[in-house]
Amino acid sequence: MEQINFAILSFAHIHAWNYARVLKKLQHANLVAIYDDDFKRLKKASSTFKVEKAYKDYRKLLEREAIDAVIITSENARHAELALASAEAGKHILCEKPIATNLNDSDEMIRTAEKNDVKLQIAFVMRYHPATAEVKKLIEEDSIGNIISITATNHGKYPGEWFGDPILAGGGAIIDHTVHVADLIRWYTNDEVSQVYAEAGENIRPELKVEDNALILLKMKKGIIASIDPSWSRPDEWPFWGDVYLFVVGERGCIVVDAFSQHIQIASKENRKLTYSYYGTDPDEEMIKSFIQVITRDEEPLASGFDGRQALEIALAAYESIKRRKPVKLPLNL
Amino acid sequence: MSILGAGYMGRVHAESWTKLDCAEVIKVYSRNLSRAKSLAREIAAQPVNDIKEAILSGEVDVVDICLPTFLHKEVAVKALKAEKHLLLEKPIALTLNEAKEIINAAEKTSSKFMVAHCLRFFPEYAKIKQLLDSHSIGDVRVMRAYRIGTYPTWGSDNWFSNLSKSGGVLIDLMIHDFDFMRWLIGDEVERVYAQVNEKVAGHLRKGYHAMAILKFKGGAIAYAEGSWALPATHPFTMYFEVAGTKGLLTYSNRKGLTCKAYYEKEVQELSPTSKSGYDLEIEHFARCILMDLEPMIKPIDAYNALEIAIAAKKSAETNRPVQQPLRGD
């Protein structure tokens, strides 16, 4: 199998650090160059991953470096700028979720990738997690009959930094945490969302400029009901980062998933609190392996730019519903 | 006292009443005499098939109604008019007008009246309330409740399946969490949006699976989910979580199991406490009667919990958020 040369564009998103670690580890991947607009972060990433080709200008990186693919892990609002330049430079793209902060950007990203014949994959990592991937298999095998309802939570802690910036992040907990499970709901049901209703409460952290909690109810076109809790409702003191919980009710059974429950409980004098240490599969690694295969075998990504766009639309509809105080029909007419 | 209704809940209440020294169950009423006989035999009471005898007998001071919801109003009003103390199983009634009639009858007597929103007495839920009241997690922002399991097959004539008699999970089951949430944060609901399953299959009917979002006046939001749609293998599951400005608490009945027994063909999972929530509930009501105290669940609490459930049902029917308070039925 051929080697794929990668660049990581920005380490603003925390996931970039693990993606880089995975790239260093994988046999068929080379992390050739990195870019970051924050010099301190660039230096840190460059020394952590021993990547000498570290750029403060992504255009120069794209011009000069013989890379095949980029991973875009900038602030959400900058995904489009980086993706458009990468696509036009002929680089395949693995883009962090959410695909963008508005539908125009996402549509332009999809069009530009198609025009330049490069892959655009969205980092819907839960499609590669063994537990949530197993659910897809069980549903396809008709093990619980037709789906009636899906409940999902993607709770988390407040990620900090630019995630609290309404412009750079495009919102708060809703845009950050709705999309993963919204994508799973679309994937499991092979269906699209027809309606979104959402409420946001008073903030848990009143100092934040973005919402840190919300509750969302969905209706699917074929009559399935669903709910999503994307709240950053886990305090800093909580022993784990959060959860991905799914409860799929079918006509002949139900499936319950607590995707990150494979952990060891540990308390020590050193960290002075109880923590959960995860021993399950790293889905990031499975996702990047799959992306490499998509490139080498010229396949379609499991989670495409279109999937990214559809999940974003659900999150944006939740904001719209909160504003209008009523259910919002999809497709969105903004 | 008399227990009216010899089904699942009548039996649970009877067990708790018989533990009290101050109370004696002398009559068990059921529309089905053989059911009355079977429970009456166990607790050495008299089985009766005549509702008047069960309520009006001079020997009876207290009436405990564990009949299906659609029968509540008529029987409850009769008991209150006869100046009997009344413990009434939740929901208070199926409609707000019926609830009002019961409450009006209660106001005209000096006898004690309480609707059995048992969750408030369950040790785990009482603990959550205590933790909240001690400000352990600050001001409440997001609550989350599940009450999910298999369809209750124990109802006489399968009355739960008739949604005009039981109201489905929104009215019959999720009302537990609606009441608990109101009590927990001491706030009223401003609006409700809810969805019920649209798909039906086999024994599964519309309204057996539901999800609701409540928005409280003070700015908190809550998610509640109830189900009768799960296979019989799925254990009855209760979950409650509260995120506040200073912390988070979570509870799952699946994690509080202190005793599990594995037999060749079945598993028994228990979480025993020296007194069950039902014991504590019935003890409380007995104490209120003996010491002339006001029961902790006021008639208006039962009314408001029903109002949230009915608003949720209306929302599911109309696909609109429904504002509280509701105007009539």
PDB file of N, CA, C and O in Angstrom, chain A residues 48-102:
ATOM      1  N   THR A  48       6.354  18.590  19.717  1.00  0.00           N
ATOM      2  CA  THR A  48       5.698  17.374  20.222  1.00  0.00           C
ATOM      3  C   THR A  48       5.767  16.243  19.190  1.00  0.00           C
ATOM      4  O   THR A  48       6.055  15.100  19.532  1.00  0.00           O
ATOM      5  N   PHE A  49       5.478  16.585  17.929  1.00  0.00           N
ATOM      6  CA  PHE A  49       5.379  15.532  16.913  1.00  0.00           C
ATOM      7  C   PHE A  49       6.605  15.488  15.984  1.00  0.00           C
ATOM      8  O   PHE A  49       6.606  14.785  14.986  1.00  0.00           O
ATOM      9  N   LYS A  50       7.628  16.277  16.348  1.00  0.00           N
ATOM     10  CA  LYS A  50       8.873  16.300  15.568  1.00  0.00           C
ATOM     11  C   LYS A  50       8.609  16.526  14.075  1.00  0.00           C
ATOM     12  O   LYS A  50       9.074  15.784  13.222  1.00  0.00           O
ATOM     13  N   VAL A  51       7.810  17.548  13.814  1.00  0.00           N
ATOM     14  CA  VAL A  51       7.546  17.928  12.427  1.00  0.00           C
ATOM     15  C   VAL A  51       8.265  19.254  12.188  1.00  0.00           C
ATOM     16  O   VAL A  51       7.936  20.272  12.801  1.00  0.00           O
ATOM     17  N   GLU A  52       9.273  19.215  11.326  1.00  0.00           N
ATOM     18  CA  GLU A  52      10.075  20.425  11.119  1.00  0.00           C
ATOM     19  C   GLU A  52       9.372  21.433  10.224  1.00  0.00           C
ATOM     20  O   GLU A  52       9.546  22.638  10.358  1.00  0.00           O
ATOM     21  N   LYS A  53       8.592  20.920   9.269  1.00  0.00           N
ATOM     22  CA  LYS A  53       7.942  21.835   8.335  1.00  0.00           C
ATOM     23  C   LYS A  53       6.680  22.408   8.966  1.00  0.00           C
ATOM     24  O   LYS A  53       5.596  21.855   8.851  1.00  0.00           O
ATOM     25  N   ALA A  54       6.884  23.502   9.678  1.00  0.00           N
ATOM     26  CA  ALA A  54       5.797  24.135  10.423  1.00  0.00           C
ATOM     27  C   ALA A  54       5.553  25.520   9.833  1.00  0.00           C
ATOM     28  O   ALA A  54       6.460  26.352   9.791  1.00  0.00           O
ATOM     29  N   TYR A  55       4.331  25.754   9.363  1.00  0.00           N
ATOM     30  CA  TYR A  55       4.020  26.980   8.638  1.00  0.00           C
ATOM     31  C   TYR A  55       3.061  27.871   9.410  1.00  0.00           C
ATOM     32  O   TYR A  55       2.130  27.379  10.047  1.00  0.00           O
ATOM     33  N   LYS A  56       3.295  29.192   9.272  1.00  0.00           N
ATOM     34  CA  LYS A  56       2.319  30.144   9.811  1.00  0.00           C
ATOM     35  C   LYS A  56       1.373  30.605   8.695  1.00  0.00           C
ATOM     36  O   LYS A  56       0.402  31.305   8.954  1.00  0.00           O
ATOM     37  N   ASP A  57       1.671  30.172   7.452  1.00  0.00           N
ATOM     38  CA  ASP A  57       0.841  30.545   6.303  1.00  0.00           C
ATOM     39  C   ASP A  57       0.444  29.258   5.575  1.00  0.00           C
ATOM     40  O   ASP A  57       1.290  28.584   4.989  1.00  0.00           O
ATOM     41  N   TYR A  58      -0.837  28.942   5.642  1.00  0.00           N
ATOM     42  CA  TYR A  58      -1.246  27.645   5.065  1.00  0.00           C
ATOM     43  C   TYR A  58      -1.124  27.641   3.547  1.00  0.00           C
ATOM     44  O   TYR A  58      -0.953  26.599   2.931  1.00  0.00           O
ATOM     45  N   ARG A  59      -1.208  28.828   2.907  1.00  0.00           N
ATOM     46  CA  ARG A  59      -1.104  28.872   1.442  1.00  0.00           C
ATOM     47  C   ARG A  59       0.289  28.422   1.004  1.00  0.00           C
ATOM     48  O   ARG A  59       0.439  27.682   0.035  1.00  0.00           O
ATOM     49  N   LYS A  60       1.293  28.869   1.749  1.00  0.00           N
ATOM     50  CA  LYS A  60       2.666  28.457   1.429  1.00  0.00           C
ATOM     51  C   LYS A  60       2.824  26.959   1.621  1.00  0.00           C
ATOM     52  O   LYS A  60       3.470  26.281   0.822  1.00  0.00           O
ATOM     53  N   LEU A  61       2.233  26.462   2.711  1.00  0.00           N
ATOM     54  CA  LEU A  61       2.311  25.015   2.960  1.00  0.00           C
ATOM     55  C   LEU A  61       1.717  24.256   1.776  1.00  0.00           C
ATOM     56  O   LEU A  61       2.333  23.320   1.242  1.00  0.00           O
ATOM     57  N   LEU A  62       0.529  24.669   1.340  1.00  0.00           N
ATOM     58  CA  LEU A  62      -0.157  23.957   0.259  1.00  0.00           C
ATOM     59  C   LEU A  62       0.625  24.059  -1.054  1.00  0.00           C
ATOM     60  O   LEU A  62       0.625  23.139  -1.862  1.00  0.00           O
ATOM     61  N   GLU A  63       1.299  25.190  -1.261  1.00  0.00           N
ATOM     62  CA  GLU A  63       2.102  25.401  -2.480  1.00  0.00           C
ATOM     63  C   GLU A  63       3.344  24.537  -2.495  1.00  0.00           C
ATOM     64  O   GLU A  63       3.680  23.907  -3.485  1.00  0.00           O
ATOM     65  N   ARG A  64       4.045  24.537  -1.346  1.00  0.00           N
ATOM     66  CA  ARG A  64       5.399  23.996  -1.332  1.00  0.00           C
ATOM     67  C   ARG A  64       5.477  22.511  -1.042  1.00  0.00           C
ATOM     68  O   ARG A  64       6.394  21.831  -1.501  1.00  0.00           O
ATOM     69  N   GLU A  65       4.553  21.991  -0.219  1.00  0.00           N
ATOM     70  CA  GLU A  65       4.740  20.642   0.293  1.00  0.00           C
ATOM     71  C   GLU A  65       4.053  19.598  -0.575  1.00  0.00           C
ATOM     72  O   GLU A  65       2.927  19.794  -1.030  1.00  0.00           O
ATOM     73  N   ALA A  66       4.760  18.484  -0.763  1.00  0.00           N
ATOM     74  CA  ALA A  66       4.214  17.386  -1.563  1.00  0.00           C
ATOM     75  C   ALA A  66       3.318  16.531  -0.676  1.00  0.00           C
ATOM     76  O   ALA A  66       3.697  15.455  -0.237  1.00  0.00           O
ATOM     77  N   ILE A  67       2.143  17.048  -0.372  1.00  0.00           N
ATOM     78  CA  ILE A  67       1.227  16.287   0.485  1.00  0.00           C
ATOM     79  C   ILE A  67       0.019  15.823  -0.325  1.00  0.00           C
ATOM     80  O   ILE A  67      -0.342  16.425  -1.340  1.00  0.00           O
ATOM     81  N   ASP A  68      -0.593  14.731   0.129  1.00  0.00           N
ATOM     82  CA  ASP A  68      -1.775  14.181  -0.538  1.00  0.00           C
ATOM     83  C   ASP A  68      -3.056  14.657   0.134  1.00  0.00           C
ATOM     84  O   ASP A  68      -4.087  14.793  -0.515  1.00  0.00           O
ATOM     85  N   ALA A  69      -2.971  14.821   1.457  1.00  0.00           N
ATOM     86  CA  ALA A  69      -4.213  15.063   2.205  1.00  0.00           C
ATOM     87  C   ALA A  69      -3.965  16.009   3.375  1.00  0.00           C
ATOM     88  O   ALA A  69      -2.848  16.089   3.895  1.00  0.00           O
ATOM     89  N   VAL A  70      -5.044  16.695   3.777  1.00  0.00           N
ATOM     90  CA  VAL A  70      -4.961  17.557   4.958  1.00  0.00           C
ATOM     91  C   VAL A  70      -6.027  17.137   5.973  1.00  0.00           C
ATOM     92  O   VAL A  70      -7.072  16.594   5.602  1.00  0.00           O
ATOM     93  N   ILE A  71      -5.695  17.367   7.231  1.00  0.00           N
ATOM     94  CA  ILE A  71      -6.714  17.264   8.279  1.00  0.00           C
ATOM     95  C   ILE A  71      -6.940  18.677   8.783  1.00  0.00           C
ATOM     96  O   ILE A  71      -5.994  19.365   9.192  1.00  0.00           O
ATOM     97  N   ILE A  72      -8.195  19.128   8.708  1.00  0.00           N
ATOM     98  CA  ILE A  72      -8.512  20.502   9.111  1.00  0.00           C
ATOM     99  C   ILE A  72      -9.107  20.488  10.516  1.00  0.00           C
ATOM    100  O   ILE A  72     -10.175  19.922  10.746  1.00  0.00           O
ATOM    101  N   THR A  73      -8.360  21.088  11.438  1.00  0.00           N
ATOM    102  CA  THR A  73      -8.788  21.106  12.842  1.00  0.00           C
ATOM    103  C   THR A  73      -8.655  22.518  13.408  1.00  0.00           C
ATOM    104  O   THR A  73      -8.176  22.730  14.515  1.00  0.00           O
ATOM    105  N   SER A  74      -9.089  23.456  12.600  1.00  0.00           N
ATOM    106  CA  SER A  74      -9.068  24.856  13.034  1.00  0.00           C
ATOM    107  C   SER A  74     -10.328  25.141  13.834  1.00  0.00           C
ATOM    108  O   SER A  74     -11.144  24.254  14.074  1.00  0.00           O
ATOM    109  N   GLU A  75     -10.510  26.420  14.185  1.00  0.00           N
ATOM    110  CA  GLU A  75     -11.782  26.853  14.742  1.00  0.00           C
ATOM    111  C   GLU A  75     -12.858  26.595  13.677  1.00  0.00           C
ATOM    112  O   GLU A  75     -12.588  26.726  12.472  1.00  0.00           O
ATOM    113  N   ASN A  76     -14.089  26.286  14.125  1.00  0.00           N
ATOM    114  CA  ASN A  76     -15.161  25.894  13.189  1.00  0.00           C
ATOM    115  C   ASN A  76     -15.347  26.892  12.038  1.00  0.00           C
ATOM    116  O   ASN A  76     -15.528  26.498  10.889  1.00  0.00           O
ATOM    117  N   ALA A  77     -15.315  28.178  12.372  1.00  0.00           N
ATOM    118  CA  ALA A  77     -15.624  29.196  11.369  1.00  0.00           C
ATOM    119  C   ALA A  77     -14.555  29.273  10.280  1.00  0.00           C
ATOM    120  O   ALA A  77     -14.791  29.845   9.212  1.00  0.00           O
ATOM    121  N   ARG A  78     -13.357  28.707  10.523  1.00  0.00           N
ATOM    122  CA  ARG A  78     -12.284  28.789   9.534  1.00  0.00           C
ATOM    123  C   ARG A  78     -12.171  27.521   8.684  1.00  0.00           C
ATOM    124  O   ARG A  78     -11.316  27.450   7.794  1.00  0.00           O
ATOM    125  N   HIS A  79     -13.029  26.521   8.959  1.00  0.00           N
ATOM    126  CA  HIS A  79     -12.964  25.278   8.171  1.00  0.00           C
ATOM    127  C   HIS A  79     -13.073  25.567   6.671  1.00  0.00           C
ATOM    128  O   HIS A  79     -12.308  25.035   5.863  1.00  0.00           O
ATOM    129  N   ALA A  80     -14.040  26.422   6.317  1.00  0.00           N
ATOM    130  CA  ALA A  80     -14.337  26.650   4.898  1.00  0.00           C
ATOM    131  C   ALA A  80     -13.123  27.235   4.181  1.00  0.00           C
ATOM    132  O   ALA A  80     -12.708  26.723   3.131  1.00  0.00           O
ATOM    133  N   GLU A  81     -12.541  28.275   4.762  1.00  0.00           N
ATOM    134  CA  GLU A  81     -11.377  28.933   4.149  1.00  0.00           C
ATOM    135  C   GLU A  81     -10.264  27.909   3.882  1.00  0.00           C
ATOM    136  O   GLU A  81      -9.705  27.848   2.782  1.00  0.00           O
ATOM    137  N   LEU A  82      -9.967  27.088   4.883  1.00  0.00           N
ATOM    138  CA  LEU A  82      -8.885  26.113   4.761  1.00  0.00           C
ATOM    139  C   LEU A  82      -9.261  24.989   3.790  1.00  0.00           C
ATOM    140  O   LEU A  82      -8.425  24.527   2.998  1.00  0.00           O
ATOM    141  N   ALA A  83     -10.523  24.570   3.828  1.00  0.00           N
ATOM    142  CA  ALA A  83     -10.963  23.475   2.962  1.00  0.00           C
ATOM    143  C   ALA A  83     -10.970  23.913   1.500  1.00  0.00           C
ATOM    144  O   ALA A  83     -10.552  23.148   0.612  1.00  0.00           O
ATOM    145  N   LEU A  84     -11.428  25.136   1.231  1.00  0.00           N
ATOM    146  CA  LEU A  84     -11.484  25.610  -0.152  1.00  0.00           C
ATOM    147  C   LEU A  84     -10.082  25.701  -0.736  1.00  0.00           C
ATOM    148  O   LEU A  84      -9.824  25.243  -1.859  1.00  0.00           O
ATOM    149  N   ALA A  85      -9.150  26.257   0.029  1.00  0.00           N
ATOM    150  CA  ALA A  85      -7.766  26.372  -0.452  1.00  0.00           C
ATOM    151  C   ALA A  85      -7.152  24.992  -0.665  1.00  0.00           C
ATOM    152  O   ALA A  85      -6.452  24.757  -1.664  1.00  0.00           O
ATOM    153  N   SER A  86      -7.436  24.057   0.249  1.00  0.00           N
ATOM    154  CA  SER A  86      -6.868  22.716   0.129  1.00  0.00           C
ATOM    155  C   SER A  86      -7.427  21.995  -1.093  1.00  0.00           C
ATOM    156  O   SER A  86      -6.691  21.339  -1.833  1.00  0.00           O
ATOM    157  N   ALA A  87      -8.754  22.110  -1.284  1.00  0.00           N
ATOM    158  CA  ALA A  87      -9.383  21.442  -2.434  1.00  0.00           C
ATOM    159  C   ALA A  87      -8.817  21.999  -3.724  1.00  0.00           C
ATOM    160  O   ALA A  87      -8.495  21.246  -4.653  1.00  0.00           O
ATOM    161  N   GLU A  88      -8.668  23.329  -3.775  1.00  0.00           N
ATOM    162  CA  GLU A  88      -8.144  23.930  -5.006  1.00  0.00           C
ATOM    163  C   GLU A  88      -6.693  23.553  -5.244  1.00  0.00           C
ATOM    164  O   GLU A  88      -6.229  23.525  -6.378  1.00  0.00           O
ATOM    165  N   ALA A  89      -5.982  23.226  -4.178  1.00  0.00           N
ATOM    166  CA  ALA A  89      -4.601  22.750  -4.322  1.00  0.00           C
ATOM    167  C   ALA A  89      -4.569  21.236  -4.591  1.00  0.00           C
ATOM    168  O   ALA A  89      -3.496  20.630  -4.627  1.00  0.00           O
ATOM    169  N   GLY A  90      -5.759  20.627  -4.716  1.00  0.00           N
ATOM    170  CA  GLY A  90      -5.829  19.204  -5.068  1.00  0.00           C
ATOM    171  C   GLY A  90      -5.575  18.253  -3.912  1.00  0.00           C
ATOM    172  O   GLY A  90      -5.195  17.104  -4.119  1.00  0.00           O
ATOM    173  N   LYS A  91      -5.779  18.719  -2.678  1.00  0.00           N
ATOM    174  CA  LYS A  91      -5.541  17.861  -1.507  1.00  0.00           C
ATOM    175  C   LYS A  91      -6.863  17.253  -1.011  1.00  0.00           C
ATOM    176  O   LYS A  91      -7.885  17.950  -0.948  1.00  0.00           O
ATOM    177  N   HIS A  92      -6.803  15.979  -0.652  1.00  0.00           N
ATOM    178  CA  HIS A  92      -7.957  15.349  -0.011  1.00  0.00           C
ATOM    179  C   HIS A  92      -8.124  15.928   1.390  1.00  0.00           C
ATOM    180  O   HIS A  92      -7.143  16.329   2.025  1.00  0.00           O
ATOM    181  N   ILE A  93      -9.372  15.931   1.868  1.00  0.00           N
ATOM    182  CA  ILE A  93      -9.656  16.646   3.114  1.00  0.00           C
ATOM    183  C   ILE A  93     -10.395  15.765   4.121  1.00  0.00           C
ATOM    184  O   ILE A  93     -11.424  15.172   3.804  1.00  0.00           O
ATOM    185  N   LEU A  94      -9.837  15.712   5.320  1.00  0.00           N
ATOM    186  CA  LEU A  94     -10.588  15.186   6.474  1.00  0.00           C
ATOM    187  C   LEU A  94     -10.844  16.390   7.366  1.00  0.00           C
ATOM    188  O   LEU A  94      -9.903  16.996   7.892  1.00  0.00           O
ATOM    189  N   CYS A  95     -12.122  16.759   7.480  1.00  0.00           N
ATOM    190  CA  CYS A  95     -12.466  18.002   8.179  1.00  0.00           C
ATOM    191  C   CYS A  95     -13.151  17.703   9.506  1.00  0.00           C
ATOM    192  O   CYS A  95     -14.083  16.900   9.568  1.00  0.00           O
ATOM    193  N   GLU A  96     -12.697  18.360  10.554  1.00  0.00           N
ATOM    194  CA  GLU A  96     -13.311  18.207  11.879  1.00  0.00           C
ATOM    195  C   GLU A  96     -14.782  18.630  11.807  1.00  0.00           C
ATOM    196  O   GLU A  96     -15.151  19.469  10.992  1.00  0.00           O
ATOM    197  N   LYS A  97     -15.607  18.058  12.685  1.00  0.00           N
ATOM    198  CA  LYS A  97     -17.003  18.474  12.768  1.00  0.00           C
ATOM    199  C   LYS A  97     -17.101  19.681  13.686  1.00  0.00           C
ATOM    200  O   LYS A  97     -16.252  19.814  14.561  1.00  0.00           O
ATOM    201  N   PRO A  98     -18.116  20.531  13.538  1.00  0.00           N
ATOM    202  CA  PRO A  98     -19.083  20.583  12.439  1.00  0.00           C
ATOM    203  C   PRO A  98     -18.399  21.026  11.147  1.00  0.00           C
ATOM    204  O   PRO A  98     -17.401  21.746  11.208  1.00  0.00           O
ATOM    205  N   ILE A  99     -18.951  20.633  10.007  1.00  0.00           N
ATOM    206  CA  ILE A  99     -18.302  20.933   8.724  1.00  0.00           C
ATOM    207  C   ILE A  99     -18.007  22.425   8.601  1.00  0.00           C
ATOM    208  O   ILE A  99     -16.950  22.814   8.098  1.00  0.00           O
ATOM    209  N   ALA A 100     -18.935  23.255   9.079  1.00  0.00           N
ATOM    210  CA  ALA A 100     -18.770  24.719   8.988  1.00  0.00           C
ATOM    211  C   ALA A 100     -19.737  25.347   9.974  1.00  0.00           C
ATOM    212  O   ALA A 100     -20.367  24.637  10.758  1.00  0.00           O
ATOM    213  N   THR A 101     -19.839  26.671   9.943  1.00  0.00           N
ATOM    214  CA  THR A 101     -20.768  27.320  10.862  1.00  0.00           C
ATOM    215  C   THR A 101     -22.017  27.833  10.144  1.00  0.00           C
ATOM    216  O   THR A 101     -22.917  28.364  10.779  1.00  0.00           O
ATOM    217  N   ASN A 102     -22.041  27.690   8.819  1.00  0.00           N
ATOM    218  CA  ASN A 102     -23.267  28.039   8.090  1.00  0.00           C
ATOM    219  C   ASN A 102     -23.368  27.178   6.832  1.00  0.00           C
ATOM    220  O   ASN A 102     -22.376  26.596   6.382  1.00  0.00           O
TER     221      ASN A 102
END
